[in-house]
Structure formats: C-alpha cells, structure tokens
C-alpha cells in the first residue's frame, strides 16, 4: 500500500495549474493518446471528457518500452495484469480489474475461445487501449472487467516509409517494413503496406516463436465527406507452446527429493510440441458525413483462423493432499521418496481448432443542440456470427491411467532431468482417442443508444442497449436476451480538474442447463466508479484517480451440494483504487501508475492470479540540447497473489526496463533491455498444482531507416 500511496503523492506534487491556449490543449490530449471512431469508445470524445477510466499506450510508448508482444503492452497499466501466465507464445492472457476480458480490434471483437488463432503483432498496430469496467452498452456480451482494443495502422496522406531490423536475446531476428502515402495528386486514394518476418528461439528449451505477417490496406475518398478503408491481415505463426505447467513442487514449493526444476524446462518433447496458427482477416472501415450534424460509420470484418496444437506435460494425478486440490504431480513412495527420483506420467494433447467470424457494426453519430444543451448522439446496430470448432485428443497420464497400464513408465518424463526423442506414445493410441467434435455457432444482434449531453462544463452520458444472443452447440440451441444500461456524469473545472461518477452493466451468456432442463441465466455485472481527472494547464499530461466497486452475479453456487441442481447464487466482488498519470516536463516524460484490488470469488477466496498491489513508473528523457539522444527507465512492481484457494502465495516481484537510443538523420538506433537485473520469478502458481515462469532478461537491438 505504501508504494501506491507514494506514487500518488509524487503525481500530485508535479502539477501546478496555470492558463493555456487552445494549441496547448491539443498537446495535452496527445500525450496520452487520442480516441477515434474505431477506438474502444467508438467516438473521438477526449478522455478528459469521458466519465470512466481509459488507458492508451501509443505506438511511440510501445516502441520506447521495448514491447515485443501484445501482452507486454499492458505492463504499465494500473489494475491490469498483462502477463497473467508469464512468458507465453499461444496467446495474450490479460486481466483487467481482476477479471478476464475480451480482445477487440478496431472496435470489433477479434478473438473467440482459445487456441484457434494467431496473436496480433505489435508492429501492425497504432495504439493499444484498455476500457475499464462493464461495456455491454457499446459491445453486448462481455466481462465486467472491461475490454482491450487494438487499433490497426491505417493509410496516411503523407508519404512515409521505413525498414526495421531487430536482433536480440534467444537469437530473435526480425525484419519489418511499413510504407504509406498517396497514390494520386488529390489524396483521394491512399495506401499502406506493413510486413514482418521473425525467426526466434525462446527462453524455453526447444520452443520457437516464428511469424510472418502481410497487412496491406487501401483508403478511397470519393468525396470530402466520405471515406472507405479496406484492410487485409494475413498472419502465419510456426511456433511452440511456451507454458509448461511446471509442478508446484520443485518450483514455488520444495520438492521431496530436494531438487529444483529449471525455469527453461520443456516438460513435453520437441517432436510433439507445436502451436502453428494461421489467420486471414478482412476489415472494412467506412464513414459518410450526411451534413454538418450527422455522420454514418460502418465497421465490418470477416475472419478465418485455425491452429494446429500439440503438447505434452506432466500429468495432474489424483491425490488426497488438500494442498493440491486433489491433484498431485509426482508419485510418492511409502518411504516419502519420489518414484525414480521424479519420473512422472505425462498427458498428451492434440487440438485442431478453427474459428470463423462475420461481424458488422453500423453507427449513426450526431452533434446538435437543443436549446442550451449540446448533444453527441450515438445510435448503432451490431451483428455478429461466429463459429468455433475444436477437434482433438487427450491421452491422460499414459501408463498410469486405467486402460493404459500396459505402457508402464515408457512415456513418462522427469522434469528435473528431462530426456527427449525416445518416449512418445504410438500414434495409434492418440488416433483412437481423437474426437471430431461438433462446432459451436453464436449469433448476436444488438441495438444501442448513447447520448452525451453537455451544459456548460457539465456532461451527462446515458446509454442503453438490447441484445439477443443465440448459441447452437452439441447440447442444443440456447437463446438469451438482455438490456444493459450505463450512465456517467463529469464536471470540468477551470483549473483542469474533472470529478466524475459512472455506472455500467454487463452480461455474458452461460451455456448449459440447471439440471432440470432450464437454461442457465447469463452472468451479470455492474460497476460504480468514482474518480477525478486532472489535465494540467501549463504542461501536457493527464492524471486519473479512480475508485470502483464491481459485483458479478449468477455464478455457480459454492454452497450447493454435489449432485444438486445449479442455483446460480454465487457472487464475486471487486473493489479497488487506481492511479494513472502521464505528463511531459521539459526534456522528460513521466508515467506513474498504481492500483489496489480487493477481490473475493464466489467461494470466498481472493481471485486467482490477481495481485492486490501493483505499481509502475516510466521515465523518458530526450534532451533538447543533445538532439537525437533518447533514453528511458521503467520499474514495475507486482504484488503477491494467490492461486485460487488462498493456500499457495506467489511472491511479489519488481522488474526494471531500460531503453537507450540515438536518432541521426534518417537512422534510428535503439537498444531495449527488459528485466534488466534478470530477476527469476513466477507470474502465478495455481492451486491445482502448476506454476508459470516469468520473462527472463531480454536484450533487443533495433536499427530503423526512414525514407
């Protein structure tokens, strides 16, 4: 708590209000990024006028902080766990205000389920946004924690080109290029072409992370009042799963044999270990100014994605030990020693998954007055049709599970001393277990209305949405509908302060029945948020201090007896404080962020993998009297967290990041070091009995040529 309080005190001491002109106003907004019509709020209303918490990481901030993957982009955000499960290659596991949240791109949802798509590449993005708290009024079904939205690079009307070469730790080699500009004299036809190729080993033995991306886009402006942009993104990844589900004994806890499992250990086998994914997405962004007051906007996307996933890990074995949630990772002999000093069964997993998305969002946006009231009206209709499919096999604890005893310990692995290449099960066994599962289709239709009403310095925002959702799965068809509401009030004072209060709701369908044939009710969430924003008058910056209270209902009832019908009386509660600040002070840019989360699951435990305290700070330095030189220093603190039952506590950790660079003429030379001290840490250890390692130190050099 002292660290968060100290950061807040530092931020307050940095601000002294004076008067400024309109040009300085524009600069103050830009220092924290700008929202546009494809951003998380679907409008370009400045953050200072929005009665809720929004975080933006701009392209320059991502570059300065040495962000290598999307989950790194959230490391300097209050109340956000960017790398919930540590170093990862399969996806980006993000928690906002203690809860899992969906990922959007250009204001349309971009990920559905797990292990059926590629990750969004940082180099293809303009900025990354976090909308905190329920957002069902704008987006329909979702999480009460909020959502993340990534914004694609779009064509510009100024010619600009760059080539980039990177080399770093674990033989990470990356080549990228970005070219944009106009195709004719009147700027009615613009283009952008982004490409990337990466070949990389990783900190996990025999795990690679290789990717190539092609992302062309074209903008057509048939008139001064209209614009249509077509974006295509093809991403192909040939990688391996990094998460190894390391046993908690031998990592966080001592092992019975006194040995420690190395954090780079691959518990699978290089010959049965891949996560190869492919995604083709085509997006249309369009706008039409009907007159001086009304504008039409449209966003549409078709996505086709698939992933071929193979992995083995040490199995979770039945256990009577209450410390491991009924699952152990080793076979313990009567004398307390481990079978063959740690040799343990493995589970072999195959997943052939795909997803197909068809989505559209049509919006009417109006600015008009009714007497003394100024209105910014948003009326929209949104439709989405998503089909996911996952076929595969799971061979559990081969040699120990019933029906596989004949294999003995042939295919087992010792995580203290792994051996590869000669202990894989026959494909006949895996093929016999392979299941061609039925696909799941979800269709969602939503109609929403939001009005931002301003009177002098007071702004009231009211929103409502109706959603109809239908899901077809193996068990049948389930239909849900919901009405979501939101409201906010913010008052801008002449000295730059803006106190606000807001209320928002969310819903998320739960597929299944209560045991009596009745469909389960959607999970529901609601949040109350109180805060104050401060936009300094005499220098660019924005400081936000917020308190919030989230309640999530219709969860499984933890008091229900085994075999009882589901009652959905479970409830989770989250309250917290967040501080986020970004300011420019002469040669320096400074970020100070901190949060405190008090969480309680339906079972009465602290939410798993959610630290109570977090704090971060980034100091950038670009001296005017030493043109071209740039540097940055960041510190990230993540507090202790539990694994789901308040038994296993993952220790806190503090990481340091460094950036040094020099820009000369058309050249840019930059070196980034993440985890400068090479701190060994675990991102989280779960009650079920496994731990996830954090990022090791990485050094990455960049050479960029702009022309």
XYZ file of C-alpha atoms in Angstrom:
707
model
C 0.000 0.000 0.000
C 2.894 2.377 0.762
C 4.193 2.097 -2.804
C 0.827 3.040 -4.331
C 0.325 5.924 -1.886
C 3.808 7.201 -2.561
C 3.253 7.212 -6.305
C 0.018 9.152 -5.852
C 1.766 11.740 -3.710
C 4.517 12.175 -6.297
C 1.963 12.767 -9.054
C 0.057 15.385 -7.067
C 3.269 17.294 -6.314
C 4.065 17.527 -10.028
C 1.048 19.622 -11.033
C 0.623 23.397 -10.810
C -2.342 24.899 -12.701
C -1.956 27.982 -14.945
C -3.712 29.221 -18.056
C -3.004 27.930 -21.577
C -4.189 28.388 -25.152
C -6.013 26.004 -27.476
C -2.812 24.658 -29.040
C -1.597 23.519 -25.632
C -4.961 21.797 -25.142
C -4.343 19.652 -28.215
C -0.874 18.707 -26.987
C -2.181 17.687 -23.570
C -4.590 15.227 -25.151
C -1.944 13.765 -27.456
C 0.442 12.881 -24.636
C -1.941 10.130 -23.507
C -3.120 9.143 -26.985
C -6.274 10.064 -28.830
C -9.516 8.175 -29.278
C -11.107 7.911 -32.701
C -14.276 6.456 -34.172
C -12.697 2.953 -34.247
C -11.417 3.180 -30.674
C -12.770 1.439 -27.591
C -15.424 4.129 -27.005
C -16.464 4.228 -30.711
C -16.151 8.031 -30.596
C -13.392 10.630 -30.638
C -14.520 12.233 -27.378
C -11.345 13.187 -25.428
C -10.520 11.070 -22.375
C -10.792 14.117 -20.113
C -14.483 14.390 -21.068
C -15.267 10.685 -20.561
C -16.707 9.604 -17.201
C -14.791 6.341 -16.920
C -11.233 5.005 -16.897
C -9.469 4.524 -20.237
C -5.810 3.695 -20.759
C -3.928 4.181 -24.027
C -0.454 3.002 -24.985
C 0.600 4.877 -28.128
C 2.859 3.469 -30.812
C 5.788 5.565 -29.564
C 5.273 4.381 -25.983
C 5.215 0.754 -27.134
C 8.481 1.279 -29.014
C 10.183 3.107 -26.158
C 9.265 0.389 -23.639
C 10.604 -2.363 -25.877
C 7.278 -4.163 -26.241
C 7.868 -7.420 -28.124
C 4.402 -8.994 -27.845
C 0.917 -7.734 -27.137
C 0.850 -8.908 -23.517
C 3.887 -6.683 -22.834
C 1.775 -3.663 -23.838
C -0.254 -3.887 -20.620
C 2.668 -3.999 -18.155
C 2.463 -0.263 -17.373
C -1.289 -0.010 -16.713
C -2.960 0.315 -13.319
C -5.215 -2.565 -12.290
C -4.181 -4.670 -15.285
C -2.311 -7.988 -15.299
C -0.697 -8.100 -18.725
C 1.094 -11.437 -18.473
C -1.187 -13.434 -16.211
C 0.540 -16.712 -17.070
C 4.029 -15.374 -17.602
C 6.022 -15.956 -20.752
C 3.599 -17.156 -23.443
C 3.516 -17.937 -27.150
C -0.050 -19.241 -27.614
C -1.889 -16.047 -26.708
C -2.178 -12.959 -24.551
C -3.733 -13.614 -21.162
C -4.966 -10.305 -19.747
C -6.946 -9.476 -16.627
C -8.483 -6.053 -16.092
C -9.673 -5.209 -12.592
C -9.169 -8.850 -11.655
C -11.235 -10.400 -14.474
C -10.589 -11.944 -17.881
C -11.625 -9.581 -20.675
C -12.304 -9.963 -24.428
C -9.988 -8.584 -27.098
C -11.199 -6.277 -29.869
C -9.521 -4.802 -32.918
C -10.796 -1.562 -34.463
C -13.895 -1.854 -32.215
C -14.881 -5.361 -33.388
C -14.179 -8.474 -31.315
C -11.151 -10.301 -32.692
C -10.687 -13.415 -30.530
C -13.153 -16.180 -29.689
C -12.299 -19.059 -27.409
C -8.740 -20.348 -27.133
C -6.087 -21.893 -29.358
C -7.727 -21.199 -32.728
C -5.956 -18.080 -33.973
C -2.750 -16.069 -34.204
C -1.702 -13.250 -31.902
C -1.934 -9.653 -33.040
C 1.556 -8.387 -33.899
C 2.585 -5.152 -32.186
C 4.266 -3.780 -35.322
C 0.921 -3.724 -37.178
C -0.767 -1.505 -34.539
C -1.105 2.248 -33.997
C -2.053 2.004 -30.329
C -3.439 -0.272 -27.616
C -6.443 0.730 -25.483
C -7.987 -0.565 -22.270
C -11.593 0.319 -21.467
C -12.097 -0.482 -17.798
C -15.383 -1.641 -16.336
C -18.522 -3.114 -17.962
C -19.010 -2.164 -21.615
C -22.138 -4.074 -22.665
C -23.920 -0.867 -23.708
C -21.399 -0.478 -26.526
C -20.438 -4.091 -27.221
C -23.039 -6.518 -25.928
C -21.959 -9.638 -24.071
C -18.676 -9.329 -22.248
C -16.821 -9.082 -18.960
C -17.494 -6.627 -16.097
C -13.723 -6.075 -16.047
C -13.867 -4.279 -19.398
C -12.115 -4.962 -22.686
C -8.953 -4.263 -24.643
C -8.998 -2.770 -28.133
C -6.050 -2.636 -30.510
C -6.044 -0.103 -33.335
C -4.632 -1.078 -36.732
C -2.206 1.023 -38.737
C -4.221 2.869 -41.404
C -3.137 4.642 -44.601
C -1.840 8.211 -44.216
C -1.929 11.050 -46.742
C 1.765 11.844 -46.161
C 4.351 9.609 -47.795
C 6.396 7.760 -45.172
C 8.457 4.593 -45.398
C 10.632 2.628 -43.012
C 12.561 -0.624 -42.820
C 13.422 -2.206 -39.490
C 15.933 -4.846 -38.454
C 15.991 -6.292 -34.935
C 18.235 -8.802 -33.231
C 18.162 -9.857 -29.614
C 18.229 -12.499 -26.920
C 17.498 -16.110 -27.838
C 18.545 -15.412 -31.443
C 15.477 -13.296 -32.014
C 15.759 -11.925 -35.547
C 13.026 -9.747 -37.013
C 12.714 -7.803 -40.238
C 9.792 -5.433 -40.843
C 8.742 -2.653 -43.181
C 5.987 -0.060 -43.256
C 5.130 2.088 -46.277
C 2.258 4.544 -46.604
C 1.249 7.517 -48.706
C -0.984 8.744 -51.524
C -1.493 7.132 -54.916
C -2.762 10.244 -56.729
C -2.407 14.024 -56.587
C -5.706 14.835 -54.858
C -5.124 12.388 -51.943
C -8.332 10.537 -52.733
C -6.517 7.193 -52.858
C -4.140 6.221 -50.047
C -2.287 3.022 -49.300
C -0.341 1.318 -46.544
C 1.653 -1.884 -46.646
C 3.021 -3.467 -43.471
C 5.097 -6.629 -43.472
C 7.018 -8.591 -40.861
C 9.129 -11.736 -40.620
C 10.510 -13.163 -37.362
C 12.695 -16.172 -36.607
C 13.287 -16.702 -32.902
C 14.180 -19.171 -30.211
C 12.835 -18.507 -26.709
C 13.739 -18.908 -23.067
C 12.110 -22.365 -23.009
C 14.187 -25.270 -24.330
C 13.320 -26.235 -27.917
C 10.474 -23.691 -28.125
C 10.444 -21.313 -31.099
C 8.340 -18.261 -31.969
C 8.415 -17.733 -35.749
C 5.921 -15.489 -37.534
C 5.328 -13.662 -40.763
C 2.674 -11.026 -41.456
C 1.416 -9.260 -44.560
C -1.017 -6.382 -43.929
C -1.963 -4.208 -46.936
C -4.657 -1.532 -46.708
C -6.269 0.939 -49.096
C -8.318 4.077 -48.415
C -10.626 5.641 -51.004
C -12.077 9.115 -50.501
C -14.712 9.550 -53.215
C -15.564 12.985 -51.784
C -14.604 15.304 -48.964
C -17.433 13.817 -46.919
C -16.814 10.097 -47.365
C -14.075 7.543 -46.813
C -13.761 3.774 -47.213
C -10.779 1.739 -45.993
C -10.098 -1.909 -46.737
C -7.600 -3.727 -44.513
C -6.301 -7.243 -45.055
C -4.146 -9.011 -42.488
C -2.615 -12.424 -43.084
C -0.599 -13.801 -40.174
C 1.054 -17.205 -40.043
C 2.890 -18.498 -36.998
C 5.074 -21.585 -36.710
C 5.751 -21.763 -33.003
C 5.660 -23.996 -29.956
C 3.725 -23.664 -26.683
C 5.866 -21.968 -24.055
C 3.733 -22.676 -20.959
C 4.938 -25.977 -19.473
C 2.628 -26.225 -16.417
C 5.670 -26.849 -14.198
C 4.887 -28.777 -10.996
C 4.475 -26.511 -7.990
C 6.792 -28.826 -6.035
C 10.275 -28.112 -7.277
C 9.375 -24.548 -8.285
C 7.399 -22.498 -5.749
C 7.492 -25.252 -3.095
C 10.367 -27.568 -2.152
C 10.323 -30.966 -3.825
C 10.531 -34.201 -1.799
C 13.903 -35.013 -3.392
C 15.316 -31.557 -2.690
C 15.825 -30.729 -6.367
C 14.659 -27.695 -8.337
C 13.096 -27.629 -11.796
C 14.875 -25.229 -14.116
C 12.630 -22.451 -15.455
C 13.669 -23.260 -19.044
C 12.488 -26.893 -18.772
C 10.327 -28.287 -21.557
C 8.158 -30.989 -19.980
C 6.982 -32.185 -23.390
C 9.075 -33.266 -26.358
C 10.371 -31.310 -29.381
C 8.859 -33.971 -31.648
C 5.414 -33.484 -30.101
C 5.315 -29.769 -29.475
C 3.878 -27.128 -31.797
C 1.408 -24.282 -31.965
C 1.070 -23.457 -35.656
C -1.653 -20.940 -36.391
C -2.947 -19.008 -39.373
C -5.381 -16.088 -39.597
C -6.809 -14.178 -42.559
C -8.873 -11.120 -41.620
C -10.514 -8.645 -43.984
C -11.866 -5.450 -42.419
C -13.881 -2.578 -43.908
C -13.980 0.825 -42.205
C -16.275 3.451 -43.722
C -17.728 6.845 -42.859
C -20.063 9.289 -44.567
C -20.829 12.821 -43.411
C -24.518 13.308 -44.150
C -24.426 17.022 -43.258
C -22.854 19.299 -40.671
C -24.603 17.429 -37.861
C -24.824 13.740 -38.760
C -22.315 11.084 -39.788
C -22.690 7.404 -40.669
C -19.980 4.955 -39.652
C -19.515 1.295 -40.506
C -17.111 -1.417 -39.404
C -17.238 -4.921 -40.846
C -14.955 -7.926 -40.716
C -14.608 -11.458 -41.987
C -12.042 -13.654 -40.232
C -10.949 -17.203 -40.913
C -8.488 -18.671 -38.410
C -7.109 -22.055 -37.423
C -4.473 -23.577 -35.176
C -2.664 -26.918 -35.006
C -1.685 -27.507 -31.387
C 0.357 -30.420 -29.945
C 1.788 -30.594 -26.434
C 2.680 -32.958 -23.594
C 3.027 -32.095 -19.901
C 3.447 -33.860 -16.575
C 0.004 -35.067 -15.519
C -2.146 -33.885 -12.643
C -2.534 -37.090 -10.609
C -5.235 -37.922 -8.051
C -4.160 -37.018 -4.535
C -5.636 -36.812 -1.062
C -3.316 -33.938 -0.189
C -5.537 -30.872 0.417
C -2.678 -28.578 -0.638
C -3.042 -29.661 -4.255
C -6.808 -29.520 -4.852
C -6.992 -33.270 -5.136
C -4.261 -33.370 -7.805
C -0.551 -34.119 -7.369
C 2.280 -34.055 -9.906
C 4.610 -36.799 -8.600
C 4.291 -40.392 -7.469
C 5.443 -40.606 -3.865
C 6.656 -43.953 -2.482
C 5.795 -45.181 1.038
C 9.169 -44.007 2.366
C 8.455 -40.445 1.155
C 10.836 -40.543 -1.818
C 9.781 -39.974 -5.410
C 9.365 -42.762 -7.922
C 12.657 -42.985 -9.855
C 13.654 -39.640 -8.366
C 10.820 -37.736 -10.032
C 9.781 -39.724 -13.103
C 6.107 -38.920 -13.633
C 3.346 -39.716 -16.165
C 2.586 -37.285 -18.950
C -0.601 -36.214 -20.693
C -0.514 -35.845 -24.487
C -2.840 -33.290 -26.054
C -3.889 -32.696 -29.675
C -6.094 -29.807 -30.756
C -7.137 -28.936 -34.311
C -9.202 -25.791 -33.849
C -10.725 -23.129 -36.074
C -12.890 -20.036 -35.886
C -14.876 -18.103 -38.470
C -16.290 -14.641 -37.845
C -18.703 -12.435 -39.744
C -19.362 -9.143 -37.960
C -20.741 -5.692 -38.715
C -21.395 -2.523 -36.715
C -23.405 0.332 -38.273
C -23.418 3.624 -36.359
C -25.158 6.978 -36.707
C -23.347 9.770 -34.921
C -24.813 13.242 -34.440
C -23.739 16.560 -32.926
C -26.552 19.051 -32.367
C -28.044 21.442 -29.821
C -31.430 21.556 -28.138
C -31.582 24.959 -26.526
C -28.681 25.296 -24.085
C -27.881 21.570 -24.252
C -25.230 20.164 -26.588
C -25.721 16.563 -27.700
C -23.345 13.922 -29.039
C -25.654 11.075 -30.003
C -24.554 7.568 -30.932
C -27.103 5.115 -32.334
C -25.911 1.727 -33.539
C -26.858 -1.760 -34.614
C -24.355 -4.591 -34.339
C -24.450 -8.150 -35.653
C -22.012 -10.998 -35.202
C -21.961 -14.612 -36.390
C -19.099 -16.741 -35.046
C -18.451 -20.452 -35.494
C -15.751 -22.246 -33.493
C -14.659 -25.848 -33.818
C -12.176 -27.891 -31.814
C -11.350 -31.489 -32.688
C -8.635 -33.430 -30.939
C -7.467 -35.984 -28.438
C -6.282 -36.104 -24.848
C -4.301 -39.093 -23.656
C -4.239 -38.628 -19.899
C -1.376 -39.980 -17.754
C -0.379 -42.674 -20.231
C 0.930 -45.674 -18.305
C -0.864 -44.736 -15.083
C -4.449 -44.072 -16.158
C -6.867 -47.035 -16.362
C -6.610 -48.798 -19.708
C -3.026 -47.643 -20.376
C -1.163 -49.650 -17.687
C 0.432 -51.825 -20.363
C 2.713 -48.956 -21.386
C 4.268 -48.677 -17.926
C 6.567 -45.686 -17.492
C 7.853 -45.772 -21.085
C 6.415 -42.372 -21.974
C 6.998 -40.669 -18.620
C 9.252 -37.683 -18.042
C 11.457 -36.482 -15.208
C 11.183 -32.665 -15.095
C 14.372 -32.494 -13.003
C 16.324 -34.219 -15.776
C 14.213 -34.437 -18.978
C 15.122 -36.761 -21.838
C 13.667 -36.256 -25.317
C 13.248 -38.171 -28.542
C 12.527 -41.730 -27.465
C 9.481 -41.690 -25.201
C 6.483 -40.710 -27.331
C 3.316 -42.844 -27.405
C 2.318 -44.565 -30.645
C 0.039 -42.586 -32.933
C -2.423 -45.499 -32.910
C -3.204 -44.661 -29.282
C -3.735 -40.963 -29.993
C -5.746 -41.655 -33.145
C -8.039 -43.979 -31.179
C -8.778 -41.149 -28.756
C -9.240 -38.472 -31.429
C -12.741 -36.943 -31.473
C -14.383 -34.935 -34.229
C -16.448 -32.632 -32.046
C -19.468 -30.669 -33.280
C -18.937 -26.968 -33.899
C -20.490 -24.166 -31.859
C -22.200 -21.194 -33.523
C -23.090 -17.949 -31.779
C -25.230 -15.235 -33.359
C -25.610 -11.895 -31.613
C -27.708 -8.875 -32.513
C -27.557 -5.654 -30.521
C -29.178 -2.225 -30.804
C -27.686 0.560 -28.721
C -28.145 4.245 -27.995
C -25.877 6.647 -26.165
C -26.296 10.390 -25.663
C -23.633 12.683 -24.257
C -25.385 15.841 -23.078
C -23.329 18.904 -22.155
C -24.387 22.050 -20.366
C -21.521 24.485 -19.908
C -18.856 22.422 -18.078
C -21.206 19.622 -17.011
C -21.536 16.491 -19.168
C -24.094 13.725 -18.654
C -23.845 10.468 -20.606
C -26.733 7.990 -20.770
C -26.714 4.688 -22.648
C -28.933 1.657 -23.214
C -28.688 -1.479 -25.336
C -30.811 -4.505 -26.147
C -29.085 -7.756 -27.111
C -30.415 -11.004 -28.479
C -27.961 -13.914 -28.427
C -28.357 -17.444 -29.779
C -25.865 -20.273 -29.356
C -26.045 -23.624 -31.139
C -23.885 -26.310 -29.548
C -23.872 -30.077 -29.178
C -26.417 -29.895 -26.360
C -28.891 -27.887 -28.447
C -29.826 -24.258 -29.008
C -29.883 -21.665 -26.257
C -31.276 -18.143 -26.567
C -30.598 -15.232 -24.236
C -31.555 -11.580 -24.274
C -30.540 -8.684 -22.085
C -30.991 -4.963 -21.574
C -27.837 -3.142 -20.452
C -27.664 0.381 -19.042
C -24.921 2.894 -18.342
C -24.634 6.460 -17.153
C -21.941 8.944 -16.287
C -21.562 12.493 -15.028
C -18.391 14.603 -15.278
C -17.746 18.256 -14.455
C -14.760 20.139 -15.920
C -13.417 22.858 -13.658
C -11.444 25.824 -14.961
C -8.292 24.659 -13.164
C -8.156 21.375 -15.126
C -9.822 19.142 -12.555
C -12.747 16.963 -13.655
C -14.549 14.893 -10.986
C -16.847 12.173 -12.311
C -19.151 9.321 -11.378
C -20.390 6.482 -13.595
C -22.476 3.324 -13.570
C -22.295 0.473 -16.099
C -23.650 -3.046 -16.593
C -22.533 -6.199 -18.384
C -23.891 -9.625 -19.222
C -22.360 -12.825 -20.560
C -24.397 -15.922 -21.550
C -23.677 -19.212 -19.755
C -24.272 -22.238 -21.950
C -25.947 -25.194 -20.249
C -28.920 -26.043 -18.039
C -29.579 -26.235 -14.326
C -30.195 -29.999 -14.296
C -33.939 -29.581 -14.662
C -33.843 -28.599 -18.320
C -33.906 -24.855 -17.677
C -31.294 -22.767 -19.471
C -28.756 -21.104 -17.214
C -29.057 -17.361 -16.798
C -26.335 -15.062 -18.149
C -23.687 -13.896 -15.726
C -24.358 -10.266 -14.888
C -22.036 -7.500 -13.765
C -22.427 -3.959 -12.553
C -19.916 -1.292 -11.588
C -19.991 2.013 -9.778
C -16.953 4.215 -10.375
C -15.983 7.493 -8.714
C -12.973 9.439 -9.823
C -11.232 12.650 -10.639
C -9.220 13.520 -13.723
C -6.704 16.312 -13.937
C -5.374 17.829 -17.130
C -2.564 20.248 -16.212
C -2.837 23.710 -17.716
C 0.835 24.595 -18.030
C 2.240 21.365 -19.459
C 0.906 18.316 -21.338
C -0.442 15.494 -19.230
C -3.372 13.650 -17.719
C -3.790 12.213 -14.219
C -6.692 9.952 -13.226
C -7.540 8.698 -9.748
C -10.474 6.269 -9.594
C -12.334 4.108 -7.075
C -14.653 1.359 -8.292
C -16.921 -1.385 -7.000
C -17.752 -4.362 -9.261
C -20.299 -7.064 -8.498
C -20.617 -10.189 -10.672
C -23.660 -12.415 -10.135
C -25.264 -15.646 -11.414
C -22.058 -17.586 -10.782
C -22.085 -21.220 -9.687
C -23.336 -21.559 -6.128
C -20.364 -22.680 -3.972
C -22.768 -23.779 -1.209
C -24.576 -26.286 -3.426
C -24.122 -29.937 -2.515
C -22.716 -32.409 -5.002
C -25.490 -33.582 -7.335
C -27.808 -30.663 -6.595
C -29.366 -28.610 -9.353
C -27.403 -25.486 -10.206
C -28.806 -22.454 -8.397
C -26.501 -19.727 -9.806
C -26.410 -17.918 -6.484
C -22.662 -17.342 -6.494
C -21.380 -13.768 -6.391
C -17.930 -12.218 -6.842
C -16.955 -8.778 -5.571
C -14.100 -6.484 -6.540
C -13.308 -3.064 -5.165
C -10.226 -1.044 -5.889
C -8.269 2.152 -6.354
C -6.308 3.087 -9.459
C -3.922 5.917 -10.221
C -2.679 6.587 -13.751
C -0.618 9.624 -14.705
C 1.304 10.715 -17.795
C 2.994 14.094 -18.009
C 5.622 15.879 -20.091
C 8.076 18.044 -18.148
C 10.559 19.687 -20.494
C 13.044 17.024 -21.599
C 11.253 14.343 -19.571
C 8.127 12.247 -19.931
C 6.884 10.589 -16.774
C 4.328 7.867 -16.073
C 3.311 6.856 -12.554
C 0.687 4.153 -12.094
C -0.582 2.217 -9.110
C -3.542 0.104 -8.015
C -5.003 -1.756 -5.075
C -7.570 -4.503 -5.697
C -9.657 -6.239 -3.057
C -11.223 -9.304 -4.667
C -13.473 -12.084 -3.445
C -14.600 -15.037 -5.551
C -17.938 -16.813 -5.193
C -16.121 -19.347 -2.993
C -14.873 -16.605 -0.675
C -11.249 -16.638 -1.861
C -9.084 -13.965 -3.399
C -9.399 -14.178 -7.196
C -6.631 -16.371 -8.642
C -3.535 -14.772 -10.197
C -4.674 -11.254 -9.253
C -2.200 -9.225 -7.174
C -3.617 -6.934 -4.514
C -0.995 -4.254 -5.203
C 0.630 -3.098 -8.435
C 2.753 -0.080 -9.259
C 4.820 1.064 -12.234
C 6.719 4.098 -13.438
C 8.410 5.038 -16.698
C 10.759 7.998 -17.096
C 11.705 9.014 -20.631
C 14.485 11.513 -21.414
C 15.003 13.282 -24.745
C 17.220 16.333 -24.091
C 16.754 19.325 -26.403
C 20.440 20.232 -26.140
C 21.566 16.750 -27.211
C 19.496 16.242 -30.329
C 18.889 12.612 -31.256
C 19.713 11.068 -27.883
C 16.907 9.222 -26.114
C 16.633 7.046 -23.039
C 14.051 5.529 -20.747
C 13.928 3.724 -17.429
C 10.962 1.755 -16.140
C 10.177 -0.018 -12.883
C 7.307 -2.490 -12.490
C 6.109 -3.907 -9.174
C 3.635 -6.784 -8.971
C 2.451 -7.791 -5.527
C 1.728 -11.214 -4.077
C -1.139 -13.253 -5.470
C -2.923 -16.476 -4.636
C -3.723 -19.434 -6.863
C -7.440 -19.817 -6.227
C -7.898 -21.095 -2.675
C -5.738 -18.741 -0.581
C -3.196 -21.509 0.071
C -0.285 -21.017 -2.333
C 1.031 -17.477 -2.432
C 3.090 -16.412 -5.441
C 5.736 -13.934 -4.215
C 5.856 -10.336 -5.371
C 8.491 -9.193 -7.844
C 9.995 -5.957 -9.132
C 11.359 -5.653 -12.677
C 13.424 -2.939 -14.319
C 13.352 -1.993 -18.022
C 15.859 0.193 -19.871
C 15.957 1.959 -23.242
C 18.934 3.733 -24.853
C 18.974 5.098 -28.387
C 20.150 7.676 -30.843
C 18.348 9.125 -33.863
C 20.589 10.519 -36.574
C 19.267 11.895 -39.841
C 17.133 9.053 -41.261
C 18.529 6.423 -38.891
C 17.291 5.238 -35.512
C 19.461 3.013 -33.304
C 17.788 1.671 -30.147
C 18.575 -0.953 -27.510
C 15.888 -2.174 -25.099
C 16.509 -4.336 -22.060
C 13.522 -5.860 -20.293
C 14.023 -7.340 -16.822
C 17.417 -5.645 -16.596
C 18.503 -7.497 -13.427
C 17.441 -10.896 -14.852
C 15.063 -11.461 -11.952
C 13.852 -15.072 -11.592
C 10.152 -15.067 -10.764
C 6.870 -16.866 -11.285
C 3.953 -14.927 -12.748
C 1.465 -17.163 -10.950
C 1.178 -20.564 -9.274
C -2.252 -22.191 -9.260
C -3.988 -24.199 -6.547
C -4.351 -27.082 -8.995
C -0.571 -27.570 -8.762
C 1.345 -25.761 -11.517
C 3.494 -22.653 -11.913
C 4.156 -20.312 -14.846
C 7.569 -18.721 -15.259
C 8.029 -15.023 -15.947
C 10.116 -13.366 -18.647
C 13.867 -13.696 -18.402
C 16.079 -10.759 -19.270
C 15.866 -9.877 -22.951
C 18.155 -7.521 -24.840
C 16.860 -6.344 -28.194
C 18.611 -4.067 -30.675
C 16.747 -2.117 -33.376
C 18.028 -0.383 -36.476
C 15.419 1.620 -38.359
C 15.853 3.552 -41.594
C 13.181 6.094 -42.569
C 12.865 7.479 -46.096
